[in-house]
XYZ file of C-alpha atoms in Angstrom:
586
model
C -5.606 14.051 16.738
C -5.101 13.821 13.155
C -1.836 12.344 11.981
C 0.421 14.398 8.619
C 1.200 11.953 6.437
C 4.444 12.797 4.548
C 3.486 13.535 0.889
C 6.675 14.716 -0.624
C 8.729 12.661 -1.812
C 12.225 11.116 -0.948
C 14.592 12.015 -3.119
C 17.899 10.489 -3.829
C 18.948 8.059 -1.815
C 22.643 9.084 -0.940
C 24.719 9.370 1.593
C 23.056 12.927 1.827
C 19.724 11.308 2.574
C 20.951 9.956 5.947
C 22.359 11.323 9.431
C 26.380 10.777 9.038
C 26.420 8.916 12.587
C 29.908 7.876 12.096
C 31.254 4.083 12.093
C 30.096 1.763 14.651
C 32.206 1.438 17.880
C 32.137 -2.418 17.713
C 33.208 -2.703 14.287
C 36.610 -3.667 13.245
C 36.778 -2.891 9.410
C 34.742 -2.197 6.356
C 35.649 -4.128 3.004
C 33.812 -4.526 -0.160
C 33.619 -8.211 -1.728
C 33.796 -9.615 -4.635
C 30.792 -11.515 -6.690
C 30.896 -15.002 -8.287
C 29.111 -15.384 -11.480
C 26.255 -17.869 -10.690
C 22.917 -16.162 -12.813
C 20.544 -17.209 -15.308
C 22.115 -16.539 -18.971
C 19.641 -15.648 -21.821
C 20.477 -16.588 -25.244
C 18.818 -14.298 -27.809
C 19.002 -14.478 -31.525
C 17.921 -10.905 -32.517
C 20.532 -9.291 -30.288
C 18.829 -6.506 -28.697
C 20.922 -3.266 -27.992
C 20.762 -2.989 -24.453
C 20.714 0.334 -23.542
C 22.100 2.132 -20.616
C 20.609 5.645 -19.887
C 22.939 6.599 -17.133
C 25.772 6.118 -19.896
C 24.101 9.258 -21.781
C 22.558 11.118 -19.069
C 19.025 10.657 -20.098
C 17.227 9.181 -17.175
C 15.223 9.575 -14.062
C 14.901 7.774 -10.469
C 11.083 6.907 -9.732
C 11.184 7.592 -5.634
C 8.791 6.762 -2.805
C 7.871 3.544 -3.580
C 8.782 0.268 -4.090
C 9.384 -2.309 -6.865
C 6.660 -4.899 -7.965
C 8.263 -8.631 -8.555
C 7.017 -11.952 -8.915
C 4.805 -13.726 -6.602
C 5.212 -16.195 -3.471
C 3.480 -18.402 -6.178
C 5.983 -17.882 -8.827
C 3.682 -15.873 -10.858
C 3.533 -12.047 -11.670
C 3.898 -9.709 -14.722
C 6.728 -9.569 -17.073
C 6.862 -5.989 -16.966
C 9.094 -3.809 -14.826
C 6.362 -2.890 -12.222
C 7.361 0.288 -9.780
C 4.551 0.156 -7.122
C 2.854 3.876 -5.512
C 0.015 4.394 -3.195
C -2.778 6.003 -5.108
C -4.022 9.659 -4.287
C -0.318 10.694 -3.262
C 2.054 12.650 -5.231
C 5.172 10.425 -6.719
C 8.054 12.301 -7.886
C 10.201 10.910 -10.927
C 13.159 12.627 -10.423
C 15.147 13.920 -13.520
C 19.030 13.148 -13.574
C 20.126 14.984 -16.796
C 22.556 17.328 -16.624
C 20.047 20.130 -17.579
C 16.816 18.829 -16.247
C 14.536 21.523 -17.525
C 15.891 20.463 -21.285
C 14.104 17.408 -20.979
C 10.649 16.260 -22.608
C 7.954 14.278 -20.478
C 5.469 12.095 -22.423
C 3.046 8.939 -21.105
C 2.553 6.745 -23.870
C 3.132 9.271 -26.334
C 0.893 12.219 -24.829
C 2.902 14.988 -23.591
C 3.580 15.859 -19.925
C 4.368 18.355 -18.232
C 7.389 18.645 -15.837
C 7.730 21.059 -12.552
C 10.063 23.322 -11.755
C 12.523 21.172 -11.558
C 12.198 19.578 -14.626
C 10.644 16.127 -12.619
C 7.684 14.692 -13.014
C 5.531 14.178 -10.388
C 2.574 11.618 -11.066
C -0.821 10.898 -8.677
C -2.651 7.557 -9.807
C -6.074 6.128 -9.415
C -6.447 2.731 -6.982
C -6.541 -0.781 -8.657
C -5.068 0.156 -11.787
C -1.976 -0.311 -14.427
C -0.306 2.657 -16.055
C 2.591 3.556 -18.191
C 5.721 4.968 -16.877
C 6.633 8.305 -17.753
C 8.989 8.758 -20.942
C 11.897 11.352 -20.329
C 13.598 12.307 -23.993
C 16.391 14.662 -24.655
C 16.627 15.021 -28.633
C 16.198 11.421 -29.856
C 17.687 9.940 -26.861
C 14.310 8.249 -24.889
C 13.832 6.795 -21.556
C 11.597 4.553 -19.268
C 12.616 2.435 -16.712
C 11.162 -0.575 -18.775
C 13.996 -0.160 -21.242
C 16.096 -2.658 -19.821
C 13.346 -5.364 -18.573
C 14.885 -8.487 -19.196
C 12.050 -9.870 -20.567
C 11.087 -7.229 -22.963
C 14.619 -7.788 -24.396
C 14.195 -11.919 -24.686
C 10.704 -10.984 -26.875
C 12.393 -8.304 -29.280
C 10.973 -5.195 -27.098
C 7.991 -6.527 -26.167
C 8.166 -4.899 -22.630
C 10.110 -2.001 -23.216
C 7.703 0.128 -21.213
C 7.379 0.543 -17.670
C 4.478 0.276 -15.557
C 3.319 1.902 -11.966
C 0.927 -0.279 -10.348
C -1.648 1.167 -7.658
C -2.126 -2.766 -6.585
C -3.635 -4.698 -4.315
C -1.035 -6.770 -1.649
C 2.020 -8.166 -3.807
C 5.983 -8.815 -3.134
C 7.754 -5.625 -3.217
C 11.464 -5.569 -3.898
C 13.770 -3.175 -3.251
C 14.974 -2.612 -6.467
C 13.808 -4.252 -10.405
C 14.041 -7.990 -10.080
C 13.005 -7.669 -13.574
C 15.900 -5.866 -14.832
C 19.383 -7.540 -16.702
C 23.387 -7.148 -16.098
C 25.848 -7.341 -19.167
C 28.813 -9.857 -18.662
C 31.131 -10.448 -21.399
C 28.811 -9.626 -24.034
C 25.938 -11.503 -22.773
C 22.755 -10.600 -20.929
C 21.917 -12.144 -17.550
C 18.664 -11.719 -14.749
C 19.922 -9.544 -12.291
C 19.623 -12.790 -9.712
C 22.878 -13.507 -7.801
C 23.273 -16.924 -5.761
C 27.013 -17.407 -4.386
C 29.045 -14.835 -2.993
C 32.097 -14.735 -1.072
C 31.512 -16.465 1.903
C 32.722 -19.732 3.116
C 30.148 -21.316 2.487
C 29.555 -19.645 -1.150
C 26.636 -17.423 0.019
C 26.298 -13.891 -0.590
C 24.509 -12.819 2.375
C 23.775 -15.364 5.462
C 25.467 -18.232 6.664
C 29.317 -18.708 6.502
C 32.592 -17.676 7.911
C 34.537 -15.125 6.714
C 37.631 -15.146 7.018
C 41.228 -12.853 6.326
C 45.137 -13.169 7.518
C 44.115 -10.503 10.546
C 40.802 -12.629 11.823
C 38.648 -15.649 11.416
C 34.894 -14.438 11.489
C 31.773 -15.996 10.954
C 28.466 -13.683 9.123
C 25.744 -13.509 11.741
C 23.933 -10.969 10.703
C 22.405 -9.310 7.274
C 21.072 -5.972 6.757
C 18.921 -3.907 3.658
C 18.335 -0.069 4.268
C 15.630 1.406 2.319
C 14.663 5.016 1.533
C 11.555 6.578 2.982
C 7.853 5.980 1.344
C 5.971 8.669 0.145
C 3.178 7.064 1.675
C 2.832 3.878 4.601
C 3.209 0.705 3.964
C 0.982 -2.264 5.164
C 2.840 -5.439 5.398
C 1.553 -8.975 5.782
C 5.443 -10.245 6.170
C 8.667 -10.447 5.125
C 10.659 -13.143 2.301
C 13.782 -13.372 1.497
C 15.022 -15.688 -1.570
C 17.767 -18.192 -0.608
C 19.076 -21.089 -0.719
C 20.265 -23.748 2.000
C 22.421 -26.975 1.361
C 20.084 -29.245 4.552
C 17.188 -27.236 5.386
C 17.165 -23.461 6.372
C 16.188 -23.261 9.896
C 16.015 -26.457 11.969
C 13.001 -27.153 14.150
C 13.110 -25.480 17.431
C 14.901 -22.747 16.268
C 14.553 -19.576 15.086
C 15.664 -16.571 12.911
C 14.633 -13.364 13.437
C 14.315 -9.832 11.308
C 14.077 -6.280 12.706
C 12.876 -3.084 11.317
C 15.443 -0.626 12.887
C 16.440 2.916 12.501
C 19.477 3.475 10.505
C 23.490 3.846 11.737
C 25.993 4.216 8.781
C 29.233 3.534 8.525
C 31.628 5.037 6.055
C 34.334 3.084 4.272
C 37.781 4.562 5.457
C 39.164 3.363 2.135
C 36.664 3.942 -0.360
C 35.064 6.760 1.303
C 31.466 4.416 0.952
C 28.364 5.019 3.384
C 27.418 1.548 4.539
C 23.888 1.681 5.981
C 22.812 -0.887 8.696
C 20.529 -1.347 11.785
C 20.351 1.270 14.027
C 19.437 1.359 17.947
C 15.715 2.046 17.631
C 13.827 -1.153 16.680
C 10.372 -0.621 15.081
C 8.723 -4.006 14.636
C 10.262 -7.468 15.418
C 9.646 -10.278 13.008
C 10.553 -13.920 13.053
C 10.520 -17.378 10.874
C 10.756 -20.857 12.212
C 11.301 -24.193 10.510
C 8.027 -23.825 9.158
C 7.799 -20.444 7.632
C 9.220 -21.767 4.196
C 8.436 -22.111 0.840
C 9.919 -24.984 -1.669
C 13.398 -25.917 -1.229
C 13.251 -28.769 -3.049
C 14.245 -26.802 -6.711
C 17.996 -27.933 -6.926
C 20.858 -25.645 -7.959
C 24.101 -27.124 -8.004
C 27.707 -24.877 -7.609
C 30.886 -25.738 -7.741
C 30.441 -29.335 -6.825
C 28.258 -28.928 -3.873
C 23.642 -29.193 -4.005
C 21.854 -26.479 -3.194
C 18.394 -25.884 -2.705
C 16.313 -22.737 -3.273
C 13.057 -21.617 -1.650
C 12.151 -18.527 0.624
C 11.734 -17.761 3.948
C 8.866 -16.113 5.723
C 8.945 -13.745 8.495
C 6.145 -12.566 10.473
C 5.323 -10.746 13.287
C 3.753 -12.256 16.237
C 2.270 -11.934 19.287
C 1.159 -14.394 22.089
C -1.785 -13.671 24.666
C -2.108 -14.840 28.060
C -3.305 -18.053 27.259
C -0.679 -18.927 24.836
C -2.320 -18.964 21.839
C -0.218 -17.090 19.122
C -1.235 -14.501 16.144
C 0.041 -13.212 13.384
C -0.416 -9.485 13.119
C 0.077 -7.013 10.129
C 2.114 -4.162 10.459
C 2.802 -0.476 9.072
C 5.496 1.104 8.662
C 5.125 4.577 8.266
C 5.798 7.282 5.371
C 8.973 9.667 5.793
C 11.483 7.560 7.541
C 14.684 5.980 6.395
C 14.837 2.508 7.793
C 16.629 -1.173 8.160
C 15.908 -4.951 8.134
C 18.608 -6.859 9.312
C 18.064 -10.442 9.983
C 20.098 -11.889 12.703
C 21.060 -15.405 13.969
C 23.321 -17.232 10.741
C 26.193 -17.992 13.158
C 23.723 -20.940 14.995
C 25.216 -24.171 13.667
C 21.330 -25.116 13.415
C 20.849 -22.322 10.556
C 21.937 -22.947 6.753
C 20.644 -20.226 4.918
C 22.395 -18.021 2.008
C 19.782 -15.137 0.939
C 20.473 -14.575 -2.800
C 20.837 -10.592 -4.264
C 19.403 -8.441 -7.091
C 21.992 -6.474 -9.386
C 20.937 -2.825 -9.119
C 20.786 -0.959 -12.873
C 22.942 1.869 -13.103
C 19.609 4.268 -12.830
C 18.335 2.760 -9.669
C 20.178 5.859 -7.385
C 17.477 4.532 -4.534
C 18.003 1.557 -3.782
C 21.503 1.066 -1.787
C 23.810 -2.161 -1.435
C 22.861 -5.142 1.200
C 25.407 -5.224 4.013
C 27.284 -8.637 5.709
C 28.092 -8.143 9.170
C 30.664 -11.150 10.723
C 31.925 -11.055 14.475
C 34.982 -13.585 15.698
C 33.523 -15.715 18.108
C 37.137 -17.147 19.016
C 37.877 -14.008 20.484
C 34.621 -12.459 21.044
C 35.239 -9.685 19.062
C 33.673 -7.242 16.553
C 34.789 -8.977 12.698
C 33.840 -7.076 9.726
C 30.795 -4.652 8.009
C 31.400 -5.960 4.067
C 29.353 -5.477 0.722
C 29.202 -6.296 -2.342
C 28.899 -3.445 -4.687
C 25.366 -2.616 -6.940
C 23.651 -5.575 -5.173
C 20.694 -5.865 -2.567
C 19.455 -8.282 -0.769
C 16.869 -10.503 -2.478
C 14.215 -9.593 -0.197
C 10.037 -8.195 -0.529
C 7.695 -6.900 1.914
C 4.343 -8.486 1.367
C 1.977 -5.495 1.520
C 0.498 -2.888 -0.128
C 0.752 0.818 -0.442
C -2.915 1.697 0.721
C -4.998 5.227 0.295
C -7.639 6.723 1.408
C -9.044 10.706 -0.178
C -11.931 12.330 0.860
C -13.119 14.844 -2.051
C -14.164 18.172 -0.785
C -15.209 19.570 -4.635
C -13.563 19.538 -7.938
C -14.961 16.418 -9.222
C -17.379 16.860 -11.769
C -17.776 19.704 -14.096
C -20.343 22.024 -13.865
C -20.415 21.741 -10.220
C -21.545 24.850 -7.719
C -18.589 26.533 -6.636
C -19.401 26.730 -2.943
C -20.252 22.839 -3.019
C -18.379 20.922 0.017
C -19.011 17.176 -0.676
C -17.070 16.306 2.660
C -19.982 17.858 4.457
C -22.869 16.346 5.473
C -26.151 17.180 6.361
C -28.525 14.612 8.561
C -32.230 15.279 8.655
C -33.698 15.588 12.086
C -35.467 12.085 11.608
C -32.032 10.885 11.050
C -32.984 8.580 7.905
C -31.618 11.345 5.030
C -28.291 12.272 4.336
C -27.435 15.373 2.092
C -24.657 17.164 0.781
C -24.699 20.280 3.120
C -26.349 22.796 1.805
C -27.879 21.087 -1.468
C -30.065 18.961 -0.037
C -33.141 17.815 -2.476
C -30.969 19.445 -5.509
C -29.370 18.204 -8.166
C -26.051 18.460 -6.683
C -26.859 16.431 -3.388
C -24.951 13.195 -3.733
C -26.791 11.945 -0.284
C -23.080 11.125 1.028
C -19.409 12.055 0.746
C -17.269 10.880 -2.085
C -13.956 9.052 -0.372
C -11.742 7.374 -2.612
C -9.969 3.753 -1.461
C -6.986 2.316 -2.917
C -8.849 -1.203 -2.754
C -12.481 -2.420 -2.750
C -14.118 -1.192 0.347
C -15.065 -4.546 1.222
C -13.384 -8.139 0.614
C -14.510 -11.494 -1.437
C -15.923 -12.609 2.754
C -17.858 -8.503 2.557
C -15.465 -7.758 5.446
C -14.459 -4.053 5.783
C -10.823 -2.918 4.463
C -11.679 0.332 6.113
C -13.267 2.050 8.563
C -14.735 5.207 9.956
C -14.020 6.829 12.815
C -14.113 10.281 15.198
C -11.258 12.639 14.473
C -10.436 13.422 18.407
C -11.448 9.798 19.777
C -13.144 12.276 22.835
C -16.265 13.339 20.937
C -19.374 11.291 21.690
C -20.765 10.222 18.246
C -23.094 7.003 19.736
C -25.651 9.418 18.090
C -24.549 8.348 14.819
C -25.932 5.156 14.029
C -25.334 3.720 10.225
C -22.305 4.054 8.099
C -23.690 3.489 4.486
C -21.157 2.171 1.884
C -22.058 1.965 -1.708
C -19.336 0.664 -4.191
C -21.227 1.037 -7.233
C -19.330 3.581 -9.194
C -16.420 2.676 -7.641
C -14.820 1.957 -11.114
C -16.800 3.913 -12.588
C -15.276 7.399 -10.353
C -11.613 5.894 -10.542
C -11.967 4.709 -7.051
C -14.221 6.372 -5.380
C -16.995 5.031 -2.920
C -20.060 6.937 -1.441
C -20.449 6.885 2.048
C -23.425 8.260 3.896
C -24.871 8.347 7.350
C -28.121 7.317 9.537
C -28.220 8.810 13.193
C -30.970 9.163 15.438
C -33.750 11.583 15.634
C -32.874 14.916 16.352
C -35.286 14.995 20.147
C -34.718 17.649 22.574
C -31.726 19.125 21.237
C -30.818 21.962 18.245
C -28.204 20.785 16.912
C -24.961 18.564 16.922
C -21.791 17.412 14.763
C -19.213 15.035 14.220
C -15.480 15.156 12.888
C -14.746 11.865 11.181
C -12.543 10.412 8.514
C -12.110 7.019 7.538
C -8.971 4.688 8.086
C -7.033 2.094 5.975
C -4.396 -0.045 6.124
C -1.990 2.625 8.224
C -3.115 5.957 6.507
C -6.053 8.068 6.861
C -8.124 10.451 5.220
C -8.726 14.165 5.379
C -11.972 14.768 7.097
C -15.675 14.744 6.843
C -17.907 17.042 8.461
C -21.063 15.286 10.025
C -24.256 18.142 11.055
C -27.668 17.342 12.125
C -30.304 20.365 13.281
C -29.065 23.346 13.485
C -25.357 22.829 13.919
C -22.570 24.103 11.303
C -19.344 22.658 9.990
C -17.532 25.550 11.981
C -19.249 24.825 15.491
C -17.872 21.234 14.551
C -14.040 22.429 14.078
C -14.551 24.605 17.291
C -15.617 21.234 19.107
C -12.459 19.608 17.826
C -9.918 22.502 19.005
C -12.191 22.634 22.560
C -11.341 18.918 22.956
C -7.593 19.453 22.571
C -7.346 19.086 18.995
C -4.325 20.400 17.110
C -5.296 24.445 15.861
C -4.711 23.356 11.627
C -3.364 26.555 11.553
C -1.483 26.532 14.830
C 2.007 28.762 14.358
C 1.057 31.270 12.224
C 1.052 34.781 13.443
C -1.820 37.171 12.620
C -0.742 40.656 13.018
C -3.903 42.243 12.702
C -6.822 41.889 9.935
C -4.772 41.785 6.711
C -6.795 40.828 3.531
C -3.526 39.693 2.390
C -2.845 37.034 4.862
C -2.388 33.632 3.792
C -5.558 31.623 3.370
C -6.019 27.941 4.373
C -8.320 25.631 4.111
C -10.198 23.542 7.003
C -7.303 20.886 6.704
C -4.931 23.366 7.799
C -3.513 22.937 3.975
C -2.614 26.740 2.201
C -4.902 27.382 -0.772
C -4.970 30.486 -3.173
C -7.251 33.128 -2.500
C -9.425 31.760 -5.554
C -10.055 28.509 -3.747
C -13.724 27.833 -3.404
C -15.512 27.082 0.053
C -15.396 27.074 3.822
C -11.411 28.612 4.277
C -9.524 30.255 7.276
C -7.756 33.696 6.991
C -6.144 35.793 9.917
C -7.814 33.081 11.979
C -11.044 33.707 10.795
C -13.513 31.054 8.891
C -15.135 31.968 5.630
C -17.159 31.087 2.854
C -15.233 31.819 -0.624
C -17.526 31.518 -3.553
């Protein structure tokens, strides 16, 4: 059956944003701790002004998606990058006072806002475009304003950028952005913390006058996505004093459900892993990069690298994989990394200063435990700082156009329906076949290249219901050559085999990416119709796409919906659904 991908975004990430589950039984207390200066000072002649939205109240939260930073290699853009999923709709939320006072612009165009007073934005695959300017009077803002970088070059990069990219390190907050101490500008990059062993996050005891406790455990919550994310595997950024993990060992990450726990003194939610684990990852003595670059700290050498975490999986004969994994749109989750009590780990995972406008992001969470007397130690933050930590994925897409794409077009023109010829060599847009307005295949847009440097397939095409035979079908056709020319899109037609002794038959298919998948195409050869296909689909248990809404008799004022199950206006063009009825607007 067809899975609902959750388009709308995730707002604020508050305490609002999560189920209050109380604290956890086995903890003992929650304390926030304090920072140690150890980050990267830049020395700038012109003095920039380094402005601070949130101080005014002229700013917005970008939500749904993640940031863009630099590269296992090093390498990456200076700007701030906020990374979306193309053909999905990205809210930028506004957090004035009066929202609808505010002006939108994009690179000096005008925008306009919703009813809100947000913006919401829905980009093209493979591309680079400017964030959206929010001004109140002559007070302006992006969330490039305060790229560190920008400030270093006299405002070079003083705009942001979303990126509809291909697989990158995603952060959860700007590792491009700057903190303010003492009158000079810093990265937002933290090293040391306040563990025994000078880490922030990782290795070390911890220890008060009530307990001695040692950290094993590490956890980063993140807001939902507005759309999946595919993930080749997990880094953190740290820094060991030996080597990280020794051989034969091992230090694993999980992608959990979230539990919170609120600060009885500070009133604080505290977000860390809950009881439902969603993927299991791990790194071993070989999963890391570098540590060889030396940082020294009070008297001690450190070296800094990353680790890599994967997820794997062994077959009967031993032999072990790496696998990919999604995780899908609409849920709140953890990663927690557990296992820095071993005596054979030595591994402090640096953190990234939060601006004061990043409300999504939340703050990366020490958990200790005393070992002397097996019991529960201490939940313990440090406040405006995450965990230095990046999926390695990509927020992929996939849109199937069903009309609205070029001007002039027929109004009653459905491009995601096909029409085979009974020899099975021709395909047709349904119902324009041998016109001007017959494409010969479907327009579907793809957030990357349909096919790779090696021409294998980053997506595929497949039955709706998985019961339908469609063996009858025997060619998927892929051509890529407008696909920068249509923003994206690819045109994808059909071969099947001739028609024989039967009238008529259909298919319901829709293609698949990287853990989302379209809306769907309609497939008809002979004498069959889209609607005989949708009644197949609902005969083989398919979900009704307008399953729950009550028809009390034939009202011409019913609510109309389209063949997705999605509610349209009654000017909507082509094959809709009203008082359970299909029809032909045009």
């Amino acid at each position: 059956m067809k899975k609902i991908l959750l388009t709308s975004a995730a707002l604020i990430f508050a305490a609002a944003g999560f189920a209050q589950t109380g604290g956890k039984a086995d903890v003992t207390s929650v304390r926030e701790l304090p920072m140690h200066m150890s980050k990267k000072s830049f020395a700038d002649p012109n003095e920039p002004v380094i402005r601070r939205s949130a101080k005014t109240g002229t700013y917005y939260v970008p939500t749904g998606g993640l940031w863009s930073g630099f590269g296992l290699d090093g390498m990456g853009r200076g700007y701030s990058c906020y990374t979306v999923a193309p053909f999905a709709d990205y809210t930028f939320v506004n957090m004035m006072r009066s929202p609808l006072n505010g002006k939108w612009s994009i690179n000096g165009k005008e925008m306009e806002g919703d009813a809100n007073g947000n913006y919401v934005g829905n980009y093209s695959p493979g591309g680079t475009f400017y964030a959206p300017e929010l001004a109140n009077g002559n007070d302006t803002w992006n969330f490039g304003a305060n790229n560190v970088f920008g400030m270093r070059q006299n405002a070079a990069f003083l705009q942001g950028i979303v990126l509809t990219d291909s697989i990158w390190c995603l952060y959860p907050t700007d590792d491009h952005a700057w903190s303010l101490d003492n009158g000079q500008y810093y990265s937002n990059t933290y090293s040391f913390g306040s563990l025994g062993s000078h880490f922030l996050y990782g290795s070390g005891d911890y220890n008060t006058e009530a307990m001695e406790t040692k950290s094993y455990a590490a956890s980063q919550a993140y807001a939902a996505f507005t759309s999946p994310l595919y993930v080749e595997q997990f880094v953190v950024d740290g820094l060991s004093t030996t080597q990280p993990i020794a051989e034969g060992d091992t230090l694993w990450a999980y992608i959990t459900s979230v539990d919170t726990t609120i600060s009885k003194t500070s009133g604080v939610p505290i977000y860390t892993d809950g009881e439902e684990i969603y993927e299991t990852l791990f790194a071993t003595h070989v999963d890391t990069l570098d540590f060889q670059s030396v940082v020294n700290y009070q008297g001690v050498t450190y070296y800094k690298g990353k680790v890599l975490f994967y997820k794997r999986t062994v077959d009967d004969f031993g032999n072990e994989t790496i696998e990919p994994f999604v995780i899908p749109a609409g849920r709140n989750f953890t990663v927690t990394i557990k296992g820095f009590h071993k005596p054979t780990i030595d591994l402090g995972i640096q953190g990234l200063e939060m601006p004061e406008e990043d409300h999504v992001a939340v703050n990366g969470v020490v958990q200790t435990y005393d070992f002397l007397n097996d019991q529960p130690g201490y939940v313990t933050w440090y406040t405006g700082l995450t965990m230095k930590c990046a999926f390695v994925g990509m927020f992929d897409g996939v849109d199937v156009v069903e009309n609205g794409f070029f001007n002039n077009e027929p109004a009653d023109i459905n491009y995601n329906v096909l029409k085979i010829s009974d020899d099975g060599q021709t395909c047709s847009t349904y119902k324009y076949e041998n016109t001007d307005n017959d494409l010969g295949g479907a327009l579907v847009g793809t957030a990357t290249y349909w096919f790779d440097e090696m021409d294998n397939s980053n997506y595929e095409v497949e039955e709706v219901s998985g019961k339908n035979d469609i063996s009858w079908i025997t060619n998927t056709m892929v051509s890529t050559e407008y696909y920068e020319r249509w923003n994206g899109y690819n045109l994808v037609a059909f071969k099947a085999q001739p028609l024989g002794g039967v009238k008529g038959r259909g298919a319901l298919l829709r293609v698949a990416g990287k853990g989302v998948e379209s809306d769907w195409l309609y497939v008809v050869q002979g004498d069959y119709t889209p609607e005989q296909v949708y009644e197949d689909y609902l005969a083989n248990g398919g979900e009704n796409a307008i399953e729950g809404i009550t028809v009390d008799g034939a009202s011409e004022n019913a609510a109309i919906y389209n063949l997705n199950g999605v509610r349209v206006s009654k000017d909507t063009k082509g094959m809709l659904i009203q008082n359970g009825k299909k029809f032909i607007n045009r």
